[in-house]
Amino acid sequence: MEILKTIFEFIQNQVLGMKWLNETIGTLLSMIGIDVQTRFGGSIQFFIYDVIKITILLCVLIFIISYIQSYFPPERSKKILGKFKGIGANFISALLGTVTPFCSCSSIPLFIGFTSAGLPLGVTFSFLISSPMVDLGSLVLLMSIFGIKVAVIYVVMGLVIAVIGGTLIEKMHMEKYVESFIRNAKHVDIDSPTLVVKERIQYAREQVVETFRKVFPYILVGVGIGALIHNWIPAAWIESILGSDNPLGVIVATLVGIPMYADIFGTIPVAEALLAKGAQLGTVLAFMMAVTTLSLPSMIMLKKAIKPKLLFLFFVICTVGIILVGYLFNALHAFLII
């Protein structure tokens, strides 16, 4: 057991967490005369380390996930979902969301396609909730910073929100609140061509380039904010707002995160810095969930597809679910963060 624990810690700290990279950057900065113990030097070290680490993880993860995703084009996903009924369909839909795009704005077109294809509305909403919140990338990135227990529970709770949210919408029979151009769309089943391994690799490479160009600015902004929080904002200030002494910290973090727009790669550096400054784990994760799932741009896009009453219901279900998950993680903070 001790050997397995050592191996696991090595993978988490040196492979995923890349602590060696942080130490190397600190050494190099010291060699050129930058004191990493100062706020300025510490900010530079944090920024360079996190940008390089997240970029490496981003490219590797996008390649792997895109390769997997090449087996699940929209037509095949629709056929898979069509084989299941009830809550099982919601669960499978939520799982499919984990191998699709990294933010809500890019998953909305797939949601529209599934809905217009005649899939149950609750099933498509389970997909819409899961896709930006609990993709496979978030699992690995969360493991690299918060550890495997936090990452696994985060993904499980995200799937729970997606399944419950989709099931509630299905039970309330909200189909009439989908815009008519989607409900009445004519759908033609076209079998996707079978790709060979070489074509799947090429597809994955193209996705790496395309997604990296789209996501990298958010990484820079997110890491920049993280460096600012990590080295310049007093810990006492963070603790007073997002720490254990403020019972409304989860709600504040959720409401602050909603108007923002970023993906998991841009929000994790901010979450990492907030946690290091004394914010509660659940409060930080609630902020991440709100940013990735309920961003203002995605709400504007979604409004084109569904009517205000259904949009409001989706917003309330996600917000309440995120807040409850935040308080659950806060209750488990001492157990999960050692």
Short mmCIF file of C-alpha atoms in Angstrom, two decimals:
data_model
loop_
_atom_site.label_atom_id
_atom_site.label_comp_id
_atom_site.label_asym_id
_atom_site.label_seq_id
_atom_site.Cartn_x
_atom_site.Cartn_y
_atom_site.Cartn_z
CA MET A 1 0.00 0.00 0.00
CA GLU A 2 2.81 2.41 0.83
CA ILE A 3 4.40 1.81 -2.59
CA LEU A 4 1.09 2.47 -4.36
CA LYS A 5 0.61 5.64 -2.33
CA THR A 6 4.10 6.83 -3.30
CA ILE A 7 3.45 6.11 -6.98
CA PHE A 8 0.10 7.88 -6.84
CA GLU A 9 1.59 10.95 -5.14
CA PHE A 10 4.36 11.06 -7.75
CA ILE A 11 1.80 10.99 -10.58
CA GLN A 12 -0.34 13.67 -8.96
CA ASN A 13 2.49 16.01 -7.93
CA GLN A 14 5.17 15.50 -10.59
CA VAL A 15 3.28 14.26 -13.67
CA LEU A 16 -0.06 16.09 -13.45
CA GLY A 17 0.93 18.84 -11.02
CA MET A 18 4.38 19.32 -12.61
CA LYS A 19 5.96 20.53 -9.36
CA TRP A 20 9.35 19.97 -10.97
CA LEU A 21 8.44 22.61 -13.54
CA ASN A 22 7.61 25.14 -10.84
CA GLU A 23 10.94 24.49 -9.09
CA THR A 24 12.84 24.73 -12.39
CA ILE A 25 11.21 28.06 -13.27
CA GLY A 26 11.98 29.39 -9.79
CA THR A 27 15.63 28.38 -10.15
CA LEU A 28 15.93 29.98 -13.60
CA LEU A 29 14.32 33.23 -12.41
CA SER A 30 16.70 33.33 -9.44
CA MET A 31 19.65 32.84 -11.79
CA ILE A 32 18.70 35.98 -13.76
CA GLY A 33 18.30 38.03 -10.59
CA ILE A 34 14.53 37.82 -9.92
CA ASP A 35 13.69 37.08 -6.30
CA VAL A 36 10.72 34.68 -6.38
CA GLN A 37 10.09 35.33 -2.68
CA THR A 38 8.86 38.85 -3.47
CA ARG A 39 5.36 39.60 -4.72
CA PHE A 40 6.63 40.60 -8.15
CA GLY A 41 8.93 37.59 -8.54
CA GLY A 42 6.30 35.22 -7.15
CA SER A 43 3.74 36.55 -9.63
CA ILE A 44 6.11 35.94 -12.55
CA GLN A 45 6.86 32.42 -11.35
CA PHE A 46 3.16 31.63 -10.86
CA PHE A 47 2.25 33.03 -14.30
CA ILE A 48 4.96 31.23 -16.28
CA TYR A 49 4.46 27.94 -14.41
CA ASP A 50 0.67 27.84 -14.74
CA VAL A 51 0.63 28.94 -18.38
CA ILE A 52 3.13 26.23 -19.38
CA LYS A 53 1.51 23.55 -17.22
CA ILE A 54 -2.04 24.22 -18.38
CA THR A 55 -0.94 24.55 -22.01
CA ILE A 56 0.77 21.14 -21.92
CA LEU A 57 -2.20 19.50 -20.20
CA LEU A 58 -4.60 21.30 -22.52
CA CYS A 59 -2.95 20.03 -25.72
CA VAL A 60 -2.58 16.47 -24.44
CA LEU A 61 -6.16 16.36 -23.13
CA ILE A 62 -7.71 17.87 -26.25
CA PHE A 63 -5.90 15.34 -28.42
CA ILE A 64 -7.05 12.38 -26.31
CA ILE A 65 -10.62 13.64 -25.89
CA SER A 66 -10.93 14.58 -29.56
CA TYR A 67 -9.72 11.13 -30.59
CA ILE A 68 -12.40 9.59 -28.35
CA GLN A 69 -14.95 12.10 -29.62
CA SER A 70 -14.29 10.99 -33.22
CA TYR A 71 -16.19 7.81 -32.33
CA PHE A 72 -19.24 9.83 -31.24
CA PRO A 73 -20.33 12.19 -34.05
CA PRO A 74 -23.79 13.79 -33.59
CA GLU A 75 -25.56 11.16 -35.71
CA ARG A 76 -24.12 8.26 -33.75
CA SER A 77 -24.70 10.03 -30.42
CA LYS A 78 -28.35 10.52 -31.36
CA LYS A 79 -28.72 6.82 -32.19
CA ILE A 80 -27.08 5.82 -28.91
CA LEU A 81 -29.34 8.11 -26.89
CA GLY A 82 -32.40 6.87 -28.78
CA LYS A 83 -31.83 3.35 -27.42
CA PHE A 84 -32.37 4.41 -23.80
CA LYS A 85 -35.48 5.52 -21.95
CA GLY A 86 -36.21 7.37 -18.72
CA ILE A 87 -33.49 8.32 -16.30
CA GLY A 88 -31.09 5.92 -18.02
CA ALA A 89 -31.24 8.11 -21.13
CA ASN A 90 -30.47 11.18 -19.01
CA PHE A 91 -27.46 9.43 -17.50
CA ILE A 92 -26.08 8.31 -20.88
CA SER A 93 -26.66 11.81 -22.25
CA ALA A 94 -24.73 13.32 -19.34
CA LEU A 95 -21.89 10.85 -19.93
CA LEU A 96 -21.77 11.77 -23.63
CA GLY A 97 -21.46 15.39 -22.53
CA THR A 98 -18.11 14.57 -20.94
CA VAL A 99 -16.49 13.87 -24.34
CA THR A 100 -17.82 16.95 -26.12
CA PRO A 101 -16.70 20.62 -26.31
CA PHE A 102 -15.17 22.44 -23.37
CA CYS A 103 -17.62 25.33 -22.90
CA SER A 104 -21.36 25.88 -22.97
CA CYS A 105 -21.28 28.12 -26.06
CA SER A 106 -19.81 25.33 -28.17
CA SER A 107 -22.15 22.66 -26.77
CA ILE A 108 -25.34 24.64 -27.45
CA PRO A 109 -25.31 23.91 -31.23
CA LEU A 110 -25.15 20.18 -30.43
CA PHE A 111 -28.02 20.60 -27.97
CA ILE A 112 -30.07 22.29 -30.70
CA GLY A 113 -29.23 19.49 -33.13
CA PHE A 114 -30.25 16.77 -30.68
CA THR A 115 -33.50 18.58 -29.82
CA SER A 116 -34.45 19.15 -33.46
CA ALA A 117 -33.72 15.47 -34.13
CA GLY A 118 -36.59 14.55 -31.80
CA LEU A 119 -34.71 13.41 -28.71
CA PRO A 120 -36.59 13.97 -25.41
CA LEU A 121 -36.05 17.49 -24.10
CA GLY A 122 -34.89 16.32 -20.68
CA VAL A 123 -32.26 14.11 -22.27
CA THR A 124 -30.87 16.96 -24.35
CA PHE A 125 -30.76 19.24 -21.28
CA SER A 126 -28.79 16.61 -19.34
CA PHE A 127 -26.27 16.81 -22.17
CA LEU A 128 -26.31 20.63 -22.15
CA ILE A 129 -25.60 20.79 -18.41
CA SER A 130 -22.94 18.09 -18.39
CA SER A 131 -20.95 19.15 -21.45
CA PRO A 132 -19.30 22.33 -20.10
CA MET A 133 -19.36 21.34 -16.44
CA VAL A 134 -17.77 17.89 -16.28
CA ASP A 135 -15.73 17.18 -19.40
CA LEU A 136 -12.82 14.76 -19.12
CA GLY A 137 -10.42 17.69 -19.24
CA SER A 138 -11.81 19.05 -15.99
CA LEU A 139 -11.26 15.67 -14.32
CA VAL A 140 -7.54 15.59 -15.14
CA LEU A 141 -6.94 19.28 -14.46
CA LEU A 142 -8.72 19.10 -11.12
CA MET A 143 -6.65 16.05 -10.23
CA SER A 144 -3.47 18.02 -11.00
CA ILE A 145 -4.38 20.76 -8.52
CA PHE A 146 -6.93 19.51 -5.97
CA GLY A 147 -6.26 15.76 -5.95
CA ILE A 148 -8.18 12.71 -7.13
CA LYS A 149 -10.83 12.75 -4.40
CA VAL A 150 -11.91 16.29 -5.24
CA ALA A 151 -11.81 15.62 -8.99
CA VAL A 152 -13.89 12.45 -8.84
CA ILE A 153 -16.51 13.89 -6.50
CA TYR A 154 -16.70 17.06 -8.62
CA VAL A 155 -17.40 15.02 -11.77
CA VAL A 156 -19.91 12.76 -10.00
CA MET A 157 -21.81 15.73 -8.58
CA GLY A 158 -21.77 17.46 -11.96
CA LEU A 159 -23.33 14.36 -13.52
CA VAL A 160 -25.91 14.26 -10.72
CA ILE A 161 -26.89 17.87 -11.44
CA ALA A 162 -27.15 17.07 -15.15
CA VAL A 163 -29.31 13.97 -14.62
CA ILE A 164 -31.61 15.58 -12.03
CA GLY A 165 -31.91 18.79 -14.04
CA GLY A 166 -32.79 16.96 -17.25
CA THR A 167 -35.24 14.68 -15.43
CA LEU A 168 -37.05 17.63 -13.83
CA ILE A 169 -37.39 19.41 -17.17
CA GLU A 170 -38.70 16.19 -18.75
CA LYS A 171 -41.29 15.66 -15.98
CA MET A 172 -42.55 19.24 -16.33
CA HIS A 173 -43.25 18.76 -20.07
CA MET A 174 -41.60 21.98 -21.24
CA GLU A 175 -41.48 21.06 -24.95
CA LYS A 176 -43.78 23.93 -25.92
CA TYR A 177 -41.16 26.37 -24.67
CA VAL A 178 -38.67 25.29 -27.33
CA GLU A 179 -38.64 27.68 -30.29
CA SER A 180 -40.79 26.42 -33.16
CA PHE A 181 -37.98 26.49 -35.74
CA ILE A 182 -36.23 23.79 -33.69
CA ARG A 183 -39.31 21.70 -32.92
CA ASN A 184 -40.43 21.73 -36.56
CA ALA A 185 -37.00 21.25 -38.11
CA LYS A 186 -36.78 18.49 -40.69
CA HIS A 187 -34.11 15.97 -39.85
CA VAL A 188 -32.37 13.61 -42.23
CA ASP A 189 -30.32 10.75 -40.86
CA ILE A 190 -26.93 10.67 -42.56
CA ASP A 191 -24.50 8.01 -41.48
CA SER A 192 -21.11 9.44 -40.66
CA PRO A 193 -18.24 7.91 -42.62
CA THR A 194 -16.13 5.40 -40.74
CA LEU A 195 -12.74 6.90 -40.03
CA VAL A 196 -9.49 5.00 -39.99
CA VAL A 197 -6.93 5.55 -37.23
CA LYS A 198 -4.87 7.97 -39.35
CA GLU A 199 -7.96 10.13 -39.98
CA ARG A 200 -8.89 10.12 -36.29
CA ILE A 201 -5.37 11.25 -35.39
CA GLN A 202 -5.57 14.02 -38.00
CA TYR A 203 -8.95 15.09 -36.61
CA ALA A 204 -7.54 15.16 -33.08
CA ARG A 205 -4.58 17.28 -34.22
CA GLU A 206 -6.90 19.77 -35.92
CA GLN A 207 -9.00 20.00 -32.77
CA VAL A 208 -5.88 20.70 -30.69
CA VAL A 209 -4.93 23.64 -32.93
CA GLU A 210 -8.47 25.01 -33.21
CA THR A 211 -9.31 24.71 -29.50
CA PHE A 212 -5.91 26.01 -28.39
CA ARG A 213 -6.33 29.17 -30.47
CA LYS A 214 -9.78 29.69 -28.98
CA VAL A 215 -8.89 28.89 -25.37
CA PHE A 216 -5.36 30.29 -24.95
CA PRO A 217 -6.44 33.94 -24.41
CA TYR A 218 -8.65 32.77 -21.53
CA ILE A 219 -5.74 30.84 -20.06
CA LEU A 220 -3.60 33.98 -20.08
CA VAL A 221 -6.36 36.04 -18.47
CA GLY A 222 -7.19 33.34 -15.93
CA VAL A 223 -3.57 32.76 -14.94
CA GLY A 224 -3.01 36.52 -14.77
CA ILE A 225 -5.93 36.91 -12.37
CA GLY A 226 -4.67 33.91 -10.42
CA ALA A 227 -1.20 35.43 -10.10
CA LEU A 228 -2.74 38.68 -8.89
CA ILE A 229 -4.85 36.90 -6.27
CA HIS A 230 -2.00 34.60 -5.25
CA ASN A 231 0.60 37.29 -4.62
CA TRP A 232 -1.12 40.65 -4.20
CA ILE A 233 -4.52 40.22 -2.53
CA PRO A 234 -4.33 39.72 1.26
CA ALA A 235 -5.41 36.29 2.48
CA ALA A 236 -7.52 37.89 5.22
CA TRP A 237 -9.62 39.66 2.59
CA ILE A 238 -10.30 36.43 0.66
CA GLU A 239 -11.07 34.55 3.86
CA SER A 240 -13.54 37.20 5.03
CA ILE A 241 -15.56 36.89 1.81
CA LEU A 242 -15.09 33.29 0.69
CA GLY A 243 -13.81 31.58 3.83
CA SER A 244 -15.59 29.44 6.41
CA ASP A 245 -16.66 32.46 8.48
CA ASN A 246 -19.01 33.63 5.72
CA PRO A 247 -21.97 31.23 5.36
CA LEU A 248 -23.03 33.05 2.18
CA GLY A 249 -19.65 32.56 0.47
CA VAL A 250 -20.95 29.85 -1.88
CA ILE A 251 -23.85 32.02 -3.01
CA VAL A 252 -21.59 35.04 -3.52
CA ALA A 253 -19.09 32.99 -5.55
CA THR A 254 -21.87 31.52 -7.72
CA LEU A 255 -23.46 34.88 -8.45
CA VAL A 256 -20.06 36.46 -9.20
CA GLY A 257 -19.19 33.64 -11.59
CA ILE A 258 -22.41 33.75 -13.64
CA PRO A 259 -21.74 36.97 -15.62
CA MET A 260 -18.22 35.83 -16.52
CA TYR A 261 -17.24 33.77 -19.56
CA ALA A 262 -14.40 31.28 -19.60
CA ASP A 263 -13.85 27.56 -19.75
CA ILE A 264 -12.39 25.11 -17.29
CA PHE A 265 -8.84 25.93 -18.40
CA GLY A 266 -9.27 29.62 -17.64
CA THR A 267 -11.06 29.23 -14.32
CA ILE A 268 -8.83 26.64 -12.66
CA PRO A 269 -5.86 29.04 -12.10
CA VAL A 270 -8.23 31.48 -10.41
CA ALA A 271 -9.70 28.68 -8.29
CA GLU A 272 -6.21 27.47 -7.35
CA ALA A 273 -5.19 30.94 -6.17
CA LEU A 274 -8.43 31.49 -4.23
CA LEU A 275 -8.04 28.16 -2.42
CA ALA A 276 -4.42 28.97 -1.52
CA LYS A 277 -5.58 32.27 -0.01
CA GLY A 278 -8.10 30.66 2.31
CA ALA A 279 -11.29 30.31 0.29
CA GLN A 280 -13.39 27.23 1.05
CA LEU A 281 -13.14 24.35 -1.44
CA GLY A 282 -16.88 24.25 -2.18
CA THR A 283 -16.99 28.00 -2.65
CA VAL A 284 -14.19 27.82 -5.20
CA LEU A 285 -15.77 24.92 -7.09
CA ALA A 286 -19.17 26.67 -7.11
CA PHE A 287 -17.47 29.64 -8.76
CA MET A 288 -15.94 27.35 -11.39
CA MET A 289 -19.24 25.61 -12.13
CA ALA A 290 -21.08 28.92 -12.47
CA VAL A 291 -18.51 30.36 -14.88
CA THR A 292 -18.42 27.32 -17.14
CA THR A 293 -22.14 26.45 -17.10
CA LEU A 294 -24.08 29.70 -16.69
CA SER A 295 -22.01 32.34 -18.43
CA LEU A 296 -23.89 35.33 -19.82
CA PRO A 297 -22.86 34.68 -23.46
CA SER A 298 -24.17 31.12 -23.29
CA MET A 299 -27.47 32.33 -21.82
CA ILE A 300 -27.83 34.79 -24.70
CA MET A 301 -27.17 32.02 -27.23
CA LEU A 302 -29.56 29.65 -25.51
CA LYS A 303 -32.30 32.29 -25.51
CA LYS A 304 -32.37 32.00 -29.32
CA ALA A 305 -33.36 28.33 -28.98
CA ILE A 306 -35.73 28.25 -26.00
CA LYS A 307 -38.34 30.60 -24.58
CA PRO A 308 -37.80 32.65 -21.40
CA LYS A 309 -39.77 30.35 -19.08
CA LEU A 310 -37.65 27.30 -19.99
CA LEU A 311 -34.45 29.37 -19.93
CA PHE A 312 -35.33 30.59 -16.43
CA LEU A 313 -36.06 27.04 -15.26
CA PHE A 314 -32.70 25.84 -16.65
CA PHE A 315 -30.95 28.74 -14.92
CA VAL A 316 -32.64 28.06 -11.56
CA ILE A 317 -31.98 24.30 -11.66
CA CYS A 318 -28.29 24.81 -12.43
CA THR A 319 -27.85 27.62 -9.91
CA VAL A 320 -29.52 25.71 -7.06
CA GLY A 321 -27.58 22.56 -7.94
CA ILE A 322 -24.26 24.42 -8.02
CA ILE A 323 -24.95 26.09 -4.66
CA LEU A 324 -25.90 22.79 -3.02
CA VAL A 325 -22.76 21.11 -4.39
CA GLY A 326 -20.71 24.04 -3.09
CA TYR A 327 -22.03 23.62 0.44
CA LEU A 328 -21.47 19.85 0.24
CA PHE A 329 -17.81 20.36 -0.68
CA ASN A 330 -17.43 22.94 2.09
CA ALA A 331 -18.75 20.38 4.57
CA LEU A 332 -16.15 17.91 3.29
CA HIS A 333 -13.35 20.50 3.05
CA ALA A 334 -11.28 19.12 5.94
CA PHE A 335 -11.58 15.58 4.60
CA LEU A 336 -10.71 16.42 0.99
CA ILE A 337 -7.96 19.04 1.48
CA ILE A 338 -5.11 17.67 3.54
#
